[in-house]
Short mmCIF file of the C-alpha atoms (twelve columns), coordinates in Angstrom:
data_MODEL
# 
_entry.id   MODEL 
# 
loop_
_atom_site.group_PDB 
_atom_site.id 
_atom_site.type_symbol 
_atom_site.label_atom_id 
_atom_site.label_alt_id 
_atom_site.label_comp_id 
_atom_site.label_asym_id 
_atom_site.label_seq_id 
_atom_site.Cartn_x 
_atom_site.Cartn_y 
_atom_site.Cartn_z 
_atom_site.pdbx_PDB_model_num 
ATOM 1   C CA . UNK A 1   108.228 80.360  71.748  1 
ATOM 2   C CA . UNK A 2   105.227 82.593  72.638  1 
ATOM 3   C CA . UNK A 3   103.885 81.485  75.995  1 
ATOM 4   C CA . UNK A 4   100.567 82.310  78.036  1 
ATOM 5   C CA . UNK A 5   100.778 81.683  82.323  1 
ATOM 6   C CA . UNK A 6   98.232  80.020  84.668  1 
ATOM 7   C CA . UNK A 7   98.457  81.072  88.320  1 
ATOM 8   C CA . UNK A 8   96.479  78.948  90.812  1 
ATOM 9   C CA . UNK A 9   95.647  81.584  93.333  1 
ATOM 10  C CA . UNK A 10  92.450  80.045  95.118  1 
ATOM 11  C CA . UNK A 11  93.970  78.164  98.059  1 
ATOM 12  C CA . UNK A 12  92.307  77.983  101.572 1 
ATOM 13  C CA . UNK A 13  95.228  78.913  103.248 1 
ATOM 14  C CA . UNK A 14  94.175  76.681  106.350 1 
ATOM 15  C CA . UNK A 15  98.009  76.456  107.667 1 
ATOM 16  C CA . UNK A 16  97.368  80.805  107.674 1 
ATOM 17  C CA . UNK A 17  94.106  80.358  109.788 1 
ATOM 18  C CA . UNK A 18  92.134  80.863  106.663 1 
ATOM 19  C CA . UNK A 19  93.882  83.888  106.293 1 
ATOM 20  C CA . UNK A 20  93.286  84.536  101.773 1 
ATOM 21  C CA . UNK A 21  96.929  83.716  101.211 1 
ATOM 22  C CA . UNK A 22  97.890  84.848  97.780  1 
ATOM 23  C CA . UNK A 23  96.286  88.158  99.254  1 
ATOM 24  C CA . UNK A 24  99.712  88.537  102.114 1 
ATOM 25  C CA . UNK A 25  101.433 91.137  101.306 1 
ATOM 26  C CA . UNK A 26  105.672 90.922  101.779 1 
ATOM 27  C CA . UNK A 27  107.590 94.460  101.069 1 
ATOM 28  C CA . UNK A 28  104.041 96.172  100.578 1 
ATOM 29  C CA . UNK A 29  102.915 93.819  97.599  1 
ATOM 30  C CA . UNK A 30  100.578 90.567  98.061  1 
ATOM 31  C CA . UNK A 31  102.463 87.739  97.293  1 
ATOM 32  C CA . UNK A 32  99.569  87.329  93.846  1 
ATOM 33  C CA . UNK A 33  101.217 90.767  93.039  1 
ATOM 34  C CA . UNK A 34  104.871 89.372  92.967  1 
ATOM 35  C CA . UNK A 35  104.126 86.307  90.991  1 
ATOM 36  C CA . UNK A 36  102.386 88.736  88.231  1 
ATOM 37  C CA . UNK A 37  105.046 90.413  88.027  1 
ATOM 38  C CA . UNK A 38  107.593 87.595  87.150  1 
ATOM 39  C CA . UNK A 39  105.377 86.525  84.494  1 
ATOM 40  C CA . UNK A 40  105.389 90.024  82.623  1 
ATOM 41  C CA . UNK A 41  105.948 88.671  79.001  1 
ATOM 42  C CA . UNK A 42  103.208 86.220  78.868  1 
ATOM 43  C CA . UNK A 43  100.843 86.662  75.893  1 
ATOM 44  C CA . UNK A 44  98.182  86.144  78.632  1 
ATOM 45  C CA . UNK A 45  98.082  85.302  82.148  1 
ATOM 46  C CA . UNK A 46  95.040  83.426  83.713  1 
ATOM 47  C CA . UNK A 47  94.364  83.612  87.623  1 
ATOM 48  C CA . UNK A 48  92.348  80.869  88.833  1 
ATOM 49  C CA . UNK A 49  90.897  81.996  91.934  1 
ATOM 50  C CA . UNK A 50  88.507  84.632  93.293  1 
ATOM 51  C CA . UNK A 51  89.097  88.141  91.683  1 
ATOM 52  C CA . UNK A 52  91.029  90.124  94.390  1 
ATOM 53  C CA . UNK A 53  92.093  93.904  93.928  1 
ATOM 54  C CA . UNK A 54  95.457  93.610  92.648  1 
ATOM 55  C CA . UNK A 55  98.333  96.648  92.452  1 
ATOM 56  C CA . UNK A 56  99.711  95.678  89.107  1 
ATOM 57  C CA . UNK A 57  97.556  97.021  85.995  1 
ATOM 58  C CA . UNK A 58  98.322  94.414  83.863  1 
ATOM 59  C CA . UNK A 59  95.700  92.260  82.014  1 
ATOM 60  C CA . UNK A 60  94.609  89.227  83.824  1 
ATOM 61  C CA . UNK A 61  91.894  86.358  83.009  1 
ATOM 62  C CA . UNK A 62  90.245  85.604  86.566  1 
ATOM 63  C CA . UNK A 63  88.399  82.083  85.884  1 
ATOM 64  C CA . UNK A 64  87.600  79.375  88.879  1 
ATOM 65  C CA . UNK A 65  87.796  75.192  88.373  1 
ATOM 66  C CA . UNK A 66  84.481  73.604  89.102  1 
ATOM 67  C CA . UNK A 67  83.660  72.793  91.850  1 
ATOM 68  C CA . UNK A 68  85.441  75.764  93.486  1 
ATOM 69  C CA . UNK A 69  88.064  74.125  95.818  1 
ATOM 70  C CA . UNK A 70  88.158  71.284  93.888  1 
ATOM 71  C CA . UNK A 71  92.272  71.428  94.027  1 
ATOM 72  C CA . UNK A 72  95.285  71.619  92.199  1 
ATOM 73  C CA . UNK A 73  94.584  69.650  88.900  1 
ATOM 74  C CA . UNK A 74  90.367  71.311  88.550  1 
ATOM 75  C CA . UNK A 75  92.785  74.052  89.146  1 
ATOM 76  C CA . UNK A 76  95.102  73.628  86.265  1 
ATOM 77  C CA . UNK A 77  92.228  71.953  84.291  1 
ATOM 78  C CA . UNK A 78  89.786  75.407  84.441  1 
ATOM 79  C CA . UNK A 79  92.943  77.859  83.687  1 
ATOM 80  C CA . UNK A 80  94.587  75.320  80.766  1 
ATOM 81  C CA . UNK A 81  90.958  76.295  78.651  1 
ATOM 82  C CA . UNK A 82  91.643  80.085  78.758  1 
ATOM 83  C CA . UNK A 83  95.499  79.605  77.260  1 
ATOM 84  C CA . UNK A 84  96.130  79.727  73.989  1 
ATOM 85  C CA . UNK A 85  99.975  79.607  73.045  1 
ATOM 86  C CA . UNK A 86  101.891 76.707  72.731  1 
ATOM 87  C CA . UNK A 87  103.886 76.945  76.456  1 
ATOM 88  C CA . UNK A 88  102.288 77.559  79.487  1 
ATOM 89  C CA . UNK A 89  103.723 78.627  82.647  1 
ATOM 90  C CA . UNK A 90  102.237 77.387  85.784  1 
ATOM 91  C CA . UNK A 91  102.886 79.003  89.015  1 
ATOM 92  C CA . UNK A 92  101.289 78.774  92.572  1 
ATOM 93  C CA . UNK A 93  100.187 82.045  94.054  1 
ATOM 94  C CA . UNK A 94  102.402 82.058  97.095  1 
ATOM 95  C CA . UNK A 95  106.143 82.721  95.696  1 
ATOM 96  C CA . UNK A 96  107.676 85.764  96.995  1 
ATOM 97  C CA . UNK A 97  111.060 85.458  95.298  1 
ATOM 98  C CA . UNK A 98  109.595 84.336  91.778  1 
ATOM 99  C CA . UNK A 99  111.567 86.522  89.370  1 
ATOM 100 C CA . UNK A 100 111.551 86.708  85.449  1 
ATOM 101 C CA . UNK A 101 114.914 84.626  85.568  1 
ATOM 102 C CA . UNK A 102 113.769 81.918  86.788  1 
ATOM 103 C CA . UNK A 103 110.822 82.036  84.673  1 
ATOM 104 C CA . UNK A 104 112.941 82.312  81.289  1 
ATOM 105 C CA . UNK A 105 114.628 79.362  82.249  1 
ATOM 106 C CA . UNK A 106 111.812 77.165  82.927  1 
ATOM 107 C CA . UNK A 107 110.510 77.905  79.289  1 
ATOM 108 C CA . UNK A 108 114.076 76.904  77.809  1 
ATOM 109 C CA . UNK A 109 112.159 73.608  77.119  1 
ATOM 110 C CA . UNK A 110 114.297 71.429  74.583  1 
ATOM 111 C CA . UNK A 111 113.174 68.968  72.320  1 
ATOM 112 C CA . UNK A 112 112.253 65.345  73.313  1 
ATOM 113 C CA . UNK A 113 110.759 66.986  76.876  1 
ATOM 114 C CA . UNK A 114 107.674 67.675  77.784  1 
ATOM 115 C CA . UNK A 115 108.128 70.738  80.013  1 
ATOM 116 C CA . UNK A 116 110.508 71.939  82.909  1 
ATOM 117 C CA . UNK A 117 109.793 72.074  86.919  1 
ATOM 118 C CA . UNK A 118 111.148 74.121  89.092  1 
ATOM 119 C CA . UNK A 119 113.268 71.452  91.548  1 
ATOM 120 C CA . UNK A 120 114.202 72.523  94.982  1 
ATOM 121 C CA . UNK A 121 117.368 72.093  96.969  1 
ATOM 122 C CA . UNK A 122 115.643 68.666  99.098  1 
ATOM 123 C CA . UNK A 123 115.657 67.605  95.734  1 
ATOM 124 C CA . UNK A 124 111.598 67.476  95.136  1 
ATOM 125 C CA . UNK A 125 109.728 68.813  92.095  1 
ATOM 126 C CA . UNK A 126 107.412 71.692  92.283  1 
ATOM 127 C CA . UNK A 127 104.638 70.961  89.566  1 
ATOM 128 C CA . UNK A 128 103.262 74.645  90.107  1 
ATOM 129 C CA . UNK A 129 106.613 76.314  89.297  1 
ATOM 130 C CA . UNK A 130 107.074 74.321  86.072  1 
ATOM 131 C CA . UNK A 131 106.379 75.485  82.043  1 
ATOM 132 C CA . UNK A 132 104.655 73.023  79.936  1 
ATOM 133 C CA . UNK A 133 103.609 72.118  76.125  1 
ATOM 134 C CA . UNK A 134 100.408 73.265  76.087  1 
ATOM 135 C CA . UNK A 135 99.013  70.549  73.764  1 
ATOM 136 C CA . UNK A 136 100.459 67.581  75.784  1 
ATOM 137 C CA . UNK A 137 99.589  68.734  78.954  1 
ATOM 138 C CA . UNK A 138 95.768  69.317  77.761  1 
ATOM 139 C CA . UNK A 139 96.298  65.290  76.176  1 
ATOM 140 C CA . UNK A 140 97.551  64.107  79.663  1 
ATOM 141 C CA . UNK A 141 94.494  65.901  81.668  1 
ATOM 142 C CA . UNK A 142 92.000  64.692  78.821  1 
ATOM 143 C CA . UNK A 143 92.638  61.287  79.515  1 
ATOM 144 C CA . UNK A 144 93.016  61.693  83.918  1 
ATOM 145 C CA . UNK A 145 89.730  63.555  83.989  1 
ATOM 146 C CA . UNK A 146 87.888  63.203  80.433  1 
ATOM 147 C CA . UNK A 147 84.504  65.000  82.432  1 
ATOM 148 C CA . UNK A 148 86.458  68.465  84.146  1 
ATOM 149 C CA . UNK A 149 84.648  67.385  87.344  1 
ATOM 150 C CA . UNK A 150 86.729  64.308  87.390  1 
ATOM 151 C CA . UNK A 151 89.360  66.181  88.112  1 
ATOM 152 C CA . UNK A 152 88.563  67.457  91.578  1 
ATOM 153 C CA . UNK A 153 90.796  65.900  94.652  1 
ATOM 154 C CA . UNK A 154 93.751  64.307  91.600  1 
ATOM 155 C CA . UNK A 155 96.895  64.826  92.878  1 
ATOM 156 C CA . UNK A 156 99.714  66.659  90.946  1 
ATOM 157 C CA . UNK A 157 101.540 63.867  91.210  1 
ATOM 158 C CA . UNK A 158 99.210  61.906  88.579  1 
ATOM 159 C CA . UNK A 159 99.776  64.535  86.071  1 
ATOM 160 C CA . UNK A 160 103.634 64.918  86.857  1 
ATOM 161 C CA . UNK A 161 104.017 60.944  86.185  1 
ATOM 162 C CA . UNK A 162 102.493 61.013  82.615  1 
ATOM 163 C CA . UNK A 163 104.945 64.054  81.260  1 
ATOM 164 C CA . UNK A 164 108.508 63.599  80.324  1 
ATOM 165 C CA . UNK A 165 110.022 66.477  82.134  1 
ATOM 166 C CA . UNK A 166 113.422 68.432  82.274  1 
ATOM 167 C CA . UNK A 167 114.692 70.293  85.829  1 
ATOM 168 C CA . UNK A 168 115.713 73.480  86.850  1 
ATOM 169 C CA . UNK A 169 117.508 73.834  90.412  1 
ATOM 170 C CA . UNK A 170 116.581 76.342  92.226  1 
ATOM 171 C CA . UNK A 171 118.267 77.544  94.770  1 
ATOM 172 C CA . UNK A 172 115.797 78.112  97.942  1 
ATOM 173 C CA . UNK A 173 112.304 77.004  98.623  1 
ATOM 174 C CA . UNK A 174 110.345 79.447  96.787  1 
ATOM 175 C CA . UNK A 175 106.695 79.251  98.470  1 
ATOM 176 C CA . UNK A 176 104.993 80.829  101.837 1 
ATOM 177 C CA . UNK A 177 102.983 77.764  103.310 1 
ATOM 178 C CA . UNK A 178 103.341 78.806  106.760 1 
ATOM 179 C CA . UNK A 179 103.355 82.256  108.815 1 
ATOM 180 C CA . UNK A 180 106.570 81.614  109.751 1 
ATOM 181 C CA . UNK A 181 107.331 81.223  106.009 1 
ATOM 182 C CA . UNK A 182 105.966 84.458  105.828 1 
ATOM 183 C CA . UNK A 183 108.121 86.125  108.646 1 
ATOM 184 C CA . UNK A 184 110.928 84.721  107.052 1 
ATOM 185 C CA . UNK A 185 110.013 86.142  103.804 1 
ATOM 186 C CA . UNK A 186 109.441 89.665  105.223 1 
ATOM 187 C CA . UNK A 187 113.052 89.068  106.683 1 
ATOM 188 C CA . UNK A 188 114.915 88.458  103.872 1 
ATOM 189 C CA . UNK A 189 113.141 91.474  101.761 1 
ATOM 190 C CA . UNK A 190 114.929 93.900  103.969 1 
ATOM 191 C CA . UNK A 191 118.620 92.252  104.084 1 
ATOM 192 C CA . UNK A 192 120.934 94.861  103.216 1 
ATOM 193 C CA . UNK A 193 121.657 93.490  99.499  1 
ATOM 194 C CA . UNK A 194 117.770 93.168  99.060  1 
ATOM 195 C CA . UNK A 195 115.920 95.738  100.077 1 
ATOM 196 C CA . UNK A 196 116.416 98.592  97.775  1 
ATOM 197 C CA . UNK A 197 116.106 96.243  95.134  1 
ATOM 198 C CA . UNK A 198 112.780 95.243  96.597  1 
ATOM 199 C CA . UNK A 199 111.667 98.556  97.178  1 
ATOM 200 C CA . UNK A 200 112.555 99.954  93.861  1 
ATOM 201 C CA . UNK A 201 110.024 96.599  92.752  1 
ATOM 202 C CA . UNK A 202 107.837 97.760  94.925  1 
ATOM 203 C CA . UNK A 203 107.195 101.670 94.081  1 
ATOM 204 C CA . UNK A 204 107.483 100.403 89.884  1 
ATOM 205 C CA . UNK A 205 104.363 98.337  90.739  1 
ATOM 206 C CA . UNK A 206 102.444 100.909 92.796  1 
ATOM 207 C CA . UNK A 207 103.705 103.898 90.109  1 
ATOM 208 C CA . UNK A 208 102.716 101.188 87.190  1 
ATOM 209 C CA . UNK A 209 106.189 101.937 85.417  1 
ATOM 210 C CA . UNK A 210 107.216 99.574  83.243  1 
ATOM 211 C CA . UNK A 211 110.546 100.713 82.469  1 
ATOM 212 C CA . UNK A 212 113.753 99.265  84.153  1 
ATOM 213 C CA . UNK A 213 115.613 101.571 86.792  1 
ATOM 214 C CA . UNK A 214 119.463 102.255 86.192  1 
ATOM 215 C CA . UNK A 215 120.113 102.183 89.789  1 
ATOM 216 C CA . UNK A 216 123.946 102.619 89.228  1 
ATOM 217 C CA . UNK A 217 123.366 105.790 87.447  1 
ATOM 218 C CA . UNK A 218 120.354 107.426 89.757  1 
ATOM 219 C CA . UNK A 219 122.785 107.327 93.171  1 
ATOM 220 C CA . UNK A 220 125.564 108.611 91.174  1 
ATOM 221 C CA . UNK A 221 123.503 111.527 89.908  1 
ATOM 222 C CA . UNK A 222 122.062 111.780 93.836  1 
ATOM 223 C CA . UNK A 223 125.536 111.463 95.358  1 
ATOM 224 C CA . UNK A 224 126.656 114.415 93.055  1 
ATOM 225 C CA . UNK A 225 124.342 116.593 93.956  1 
ATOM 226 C CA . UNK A 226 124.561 115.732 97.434  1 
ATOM 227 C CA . UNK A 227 128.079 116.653 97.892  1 
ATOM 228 C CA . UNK A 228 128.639 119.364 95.186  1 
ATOM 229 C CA . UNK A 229 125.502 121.306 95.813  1 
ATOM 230 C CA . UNK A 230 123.667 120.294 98.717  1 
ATOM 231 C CA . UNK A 231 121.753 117.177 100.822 1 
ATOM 232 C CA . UNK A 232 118.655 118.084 99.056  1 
ATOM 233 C CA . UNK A 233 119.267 118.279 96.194  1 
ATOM 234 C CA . UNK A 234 119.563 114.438 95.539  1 
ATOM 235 C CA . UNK A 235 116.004 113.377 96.020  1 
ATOM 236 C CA . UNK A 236 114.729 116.466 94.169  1 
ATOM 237 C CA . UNK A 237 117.656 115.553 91.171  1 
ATOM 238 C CA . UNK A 238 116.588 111.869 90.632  1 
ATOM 239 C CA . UNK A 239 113.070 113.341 90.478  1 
ATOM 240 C CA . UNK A 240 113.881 115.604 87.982  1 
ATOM 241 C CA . UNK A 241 115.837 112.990 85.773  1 
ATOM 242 C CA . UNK A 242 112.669 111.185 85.709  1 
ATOM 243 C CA . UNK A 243 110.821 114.036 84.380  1 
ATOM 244 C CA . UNK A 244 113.156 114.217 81.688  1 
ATOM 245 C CA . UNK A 245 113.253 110.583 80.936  1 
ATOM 246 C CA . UNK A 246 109.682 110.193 80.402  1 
ATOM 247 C CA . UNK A 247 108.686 113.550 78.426  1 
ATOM 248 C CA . UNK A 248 111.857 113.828 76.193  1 
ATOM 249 C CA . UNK A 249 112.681 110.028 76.148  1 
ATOM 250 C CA . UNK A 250 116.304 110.232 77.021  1 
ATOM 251 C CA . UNK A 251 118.213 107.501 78.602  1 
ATOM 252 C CA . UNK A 252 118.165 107.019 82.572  1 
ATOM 253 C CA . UNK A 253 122.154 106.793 82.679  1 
ATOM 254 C CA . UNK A 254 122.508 109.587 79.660  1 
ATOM 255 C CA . UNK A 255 120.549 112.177 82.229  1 
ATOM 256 C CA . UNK A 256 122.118 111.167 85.237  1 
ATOM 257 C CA . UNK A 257 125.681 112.342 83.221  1 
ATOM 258 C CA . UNK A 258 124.631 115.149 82.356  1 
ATOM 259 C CA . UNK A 259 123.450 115.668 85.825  1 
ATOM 260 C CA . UNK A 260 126.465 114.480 87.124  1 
ATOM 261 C CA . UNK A 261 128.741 117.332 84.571  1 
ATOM 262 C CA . UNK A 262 126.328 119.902 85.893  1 
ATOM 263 C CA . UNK A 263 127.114 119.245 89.428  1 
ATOM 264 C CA . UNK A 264 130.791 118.824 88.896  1 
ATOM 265 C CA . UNK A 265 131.054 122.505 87.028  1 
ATOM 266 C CA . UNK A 266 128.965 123.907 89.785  1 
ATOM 267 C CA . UNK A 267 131.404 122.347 92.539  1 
ATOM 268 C CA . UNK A 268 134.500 123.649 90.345  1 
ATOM 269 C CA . UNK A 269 132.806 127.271 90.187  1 
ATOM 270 C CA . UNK A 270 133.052 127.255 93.914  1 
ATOM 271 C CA . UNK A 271 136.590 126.400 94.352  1 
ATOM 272 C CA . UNK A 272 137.611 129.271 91.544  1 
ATOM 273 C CA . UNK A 273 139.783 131.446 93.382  1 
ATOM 274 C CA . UNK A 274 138.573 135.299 93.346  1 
ATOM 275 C CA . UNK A 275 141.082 137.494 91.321  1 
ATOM 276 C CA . UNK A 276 142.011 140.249 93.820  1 
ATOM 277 C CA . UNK A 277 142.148 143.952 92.579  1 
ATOM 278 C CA . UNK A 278 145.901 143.811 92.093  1 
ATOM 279 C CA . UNK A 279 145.287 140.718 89.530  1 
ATOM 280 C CA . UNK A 280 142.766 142.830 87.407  1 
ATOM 281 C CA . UNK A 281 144.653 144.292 84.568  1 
# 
């Protein structure tokens, strides 16, 4: 079902020192940056905050809620008016580990429901990591806040309790509240069976490439031209396989074989034995 996101992005960050929080940056992108970027396939994403420079050149739809700081729900309430398909995904700004997964699973929302929430291993809801009908969820704030400035200072809570909602477990807290949430975050990005995933992430977003990397078939090609021709060769190899991908339109793992043949005939041509005199008819 075609879906549109809202991403409440205009907290005060007062647990940060004021610090603009969707603005911290973990592995080089702000943590605004990473949510965008798990919410790729949305017909049209709406930021509800102050406009900030951001890395990723997608489309966005910056809007505030009235009065600005007015919380979560004015939140909800000011992005919910720029939407227009029939789910919408509503994240908080602060979720470093947001991927597209998790997002395609939160808008598996079956019949007889009214949406699907993120729910965390404590065993709470998160509200702001949730998909919803769009329709209902306009009904149920119609009827909280029929003026949009009654809306200011409602919890989530109020709006969670009038929707009929499905759960997805996830399986770590998701969100940066705290610096130390933060540090932790930054942590975790360079574990040794994250980081290159996260950097690869990183460099797509800063490059604007859309396309996904066939990181399997890259180190192969590097590999093989590391030890059949020389060290650097690899970097300048994978370079070259992107040339080719983008201006003839090849497949990633179709140039990397070919790369790899090319570097396997030029280590064979070095083992050839020399014929000696004697052998030359």
């Amino acid at each position: 079902m075609p879906w549109d996101a809202v991403v409440l992005a205009g907290g005060e960050g007062r647990r940060l020192g004021g610090m603009d929080k969707p603005a911290v940056e973990v592995g080089g992108r702000s943590l605004l940056d990473r949510v965008l970027a798990a919410c790729a396939g949305a017909g049209r994403t709406v930021v509800v905050g102050p406009p900030r420079p951001l890395r990723t050149r997608r489309p966005v739809v910056w809007t505030r809620e009235e009065p600005a700081g007015g919380g979560p729900v004015a939140a909800l309430d000011a992005g919910l008016r720029a939407v227009r398909q029939p789910l919408v995904v509503v994240l908080a700004g602060d979720l470093p580990f947001l991927d597209e997964e998790l997002v395609a699973a939160l808008r598996r929302v079956p019949e007889g429901v009214d949406g699907m929430v993120a729910r965390d291993p404590e065993g709470y809801d998160q509200p702001l990591t949730a998909c919803y009908r769009t329709e209902v969820l306009k009904r149920v704030l119609g009827r909280l806040a029929p003026d949009p400035a009654g809306a200011a200072g409602l919890p989530l809570r109020a709006v969670s309790r009038a929707l009929t909602l499905g759960r997805v477990a996830v399986g770590d807290t998701l969100d940066c509240d705290t610096w130390a949430d933060i540090s932790a975050a930054r942590a975790r990005i360079r574990e040794h069976e994250n980081v290159l995933d996260e950097w690869i992430a990183a460099v797509r977003t800063e490059l604007d490439i859309d396309q996904e990397v066939d990181v399997k078939a890259l180190l192969d090609a590097a590999r093989d031209a590391a030890h059949n021709v020389a060290r650097p060769a690899a970097p300048l190899t994978t370079f070259l396989i992107g040339y080719a991908v983008a201006r003839r339109g090849i497949g990633q793992a179709e140039a990397a074989r070919a790369v790899g043949e090319l570097a396997a005939r030029w280590e064979r041509e070095q083992q050839q034995r020399e014929p000696k005199d004697s052998d030359t008819p």
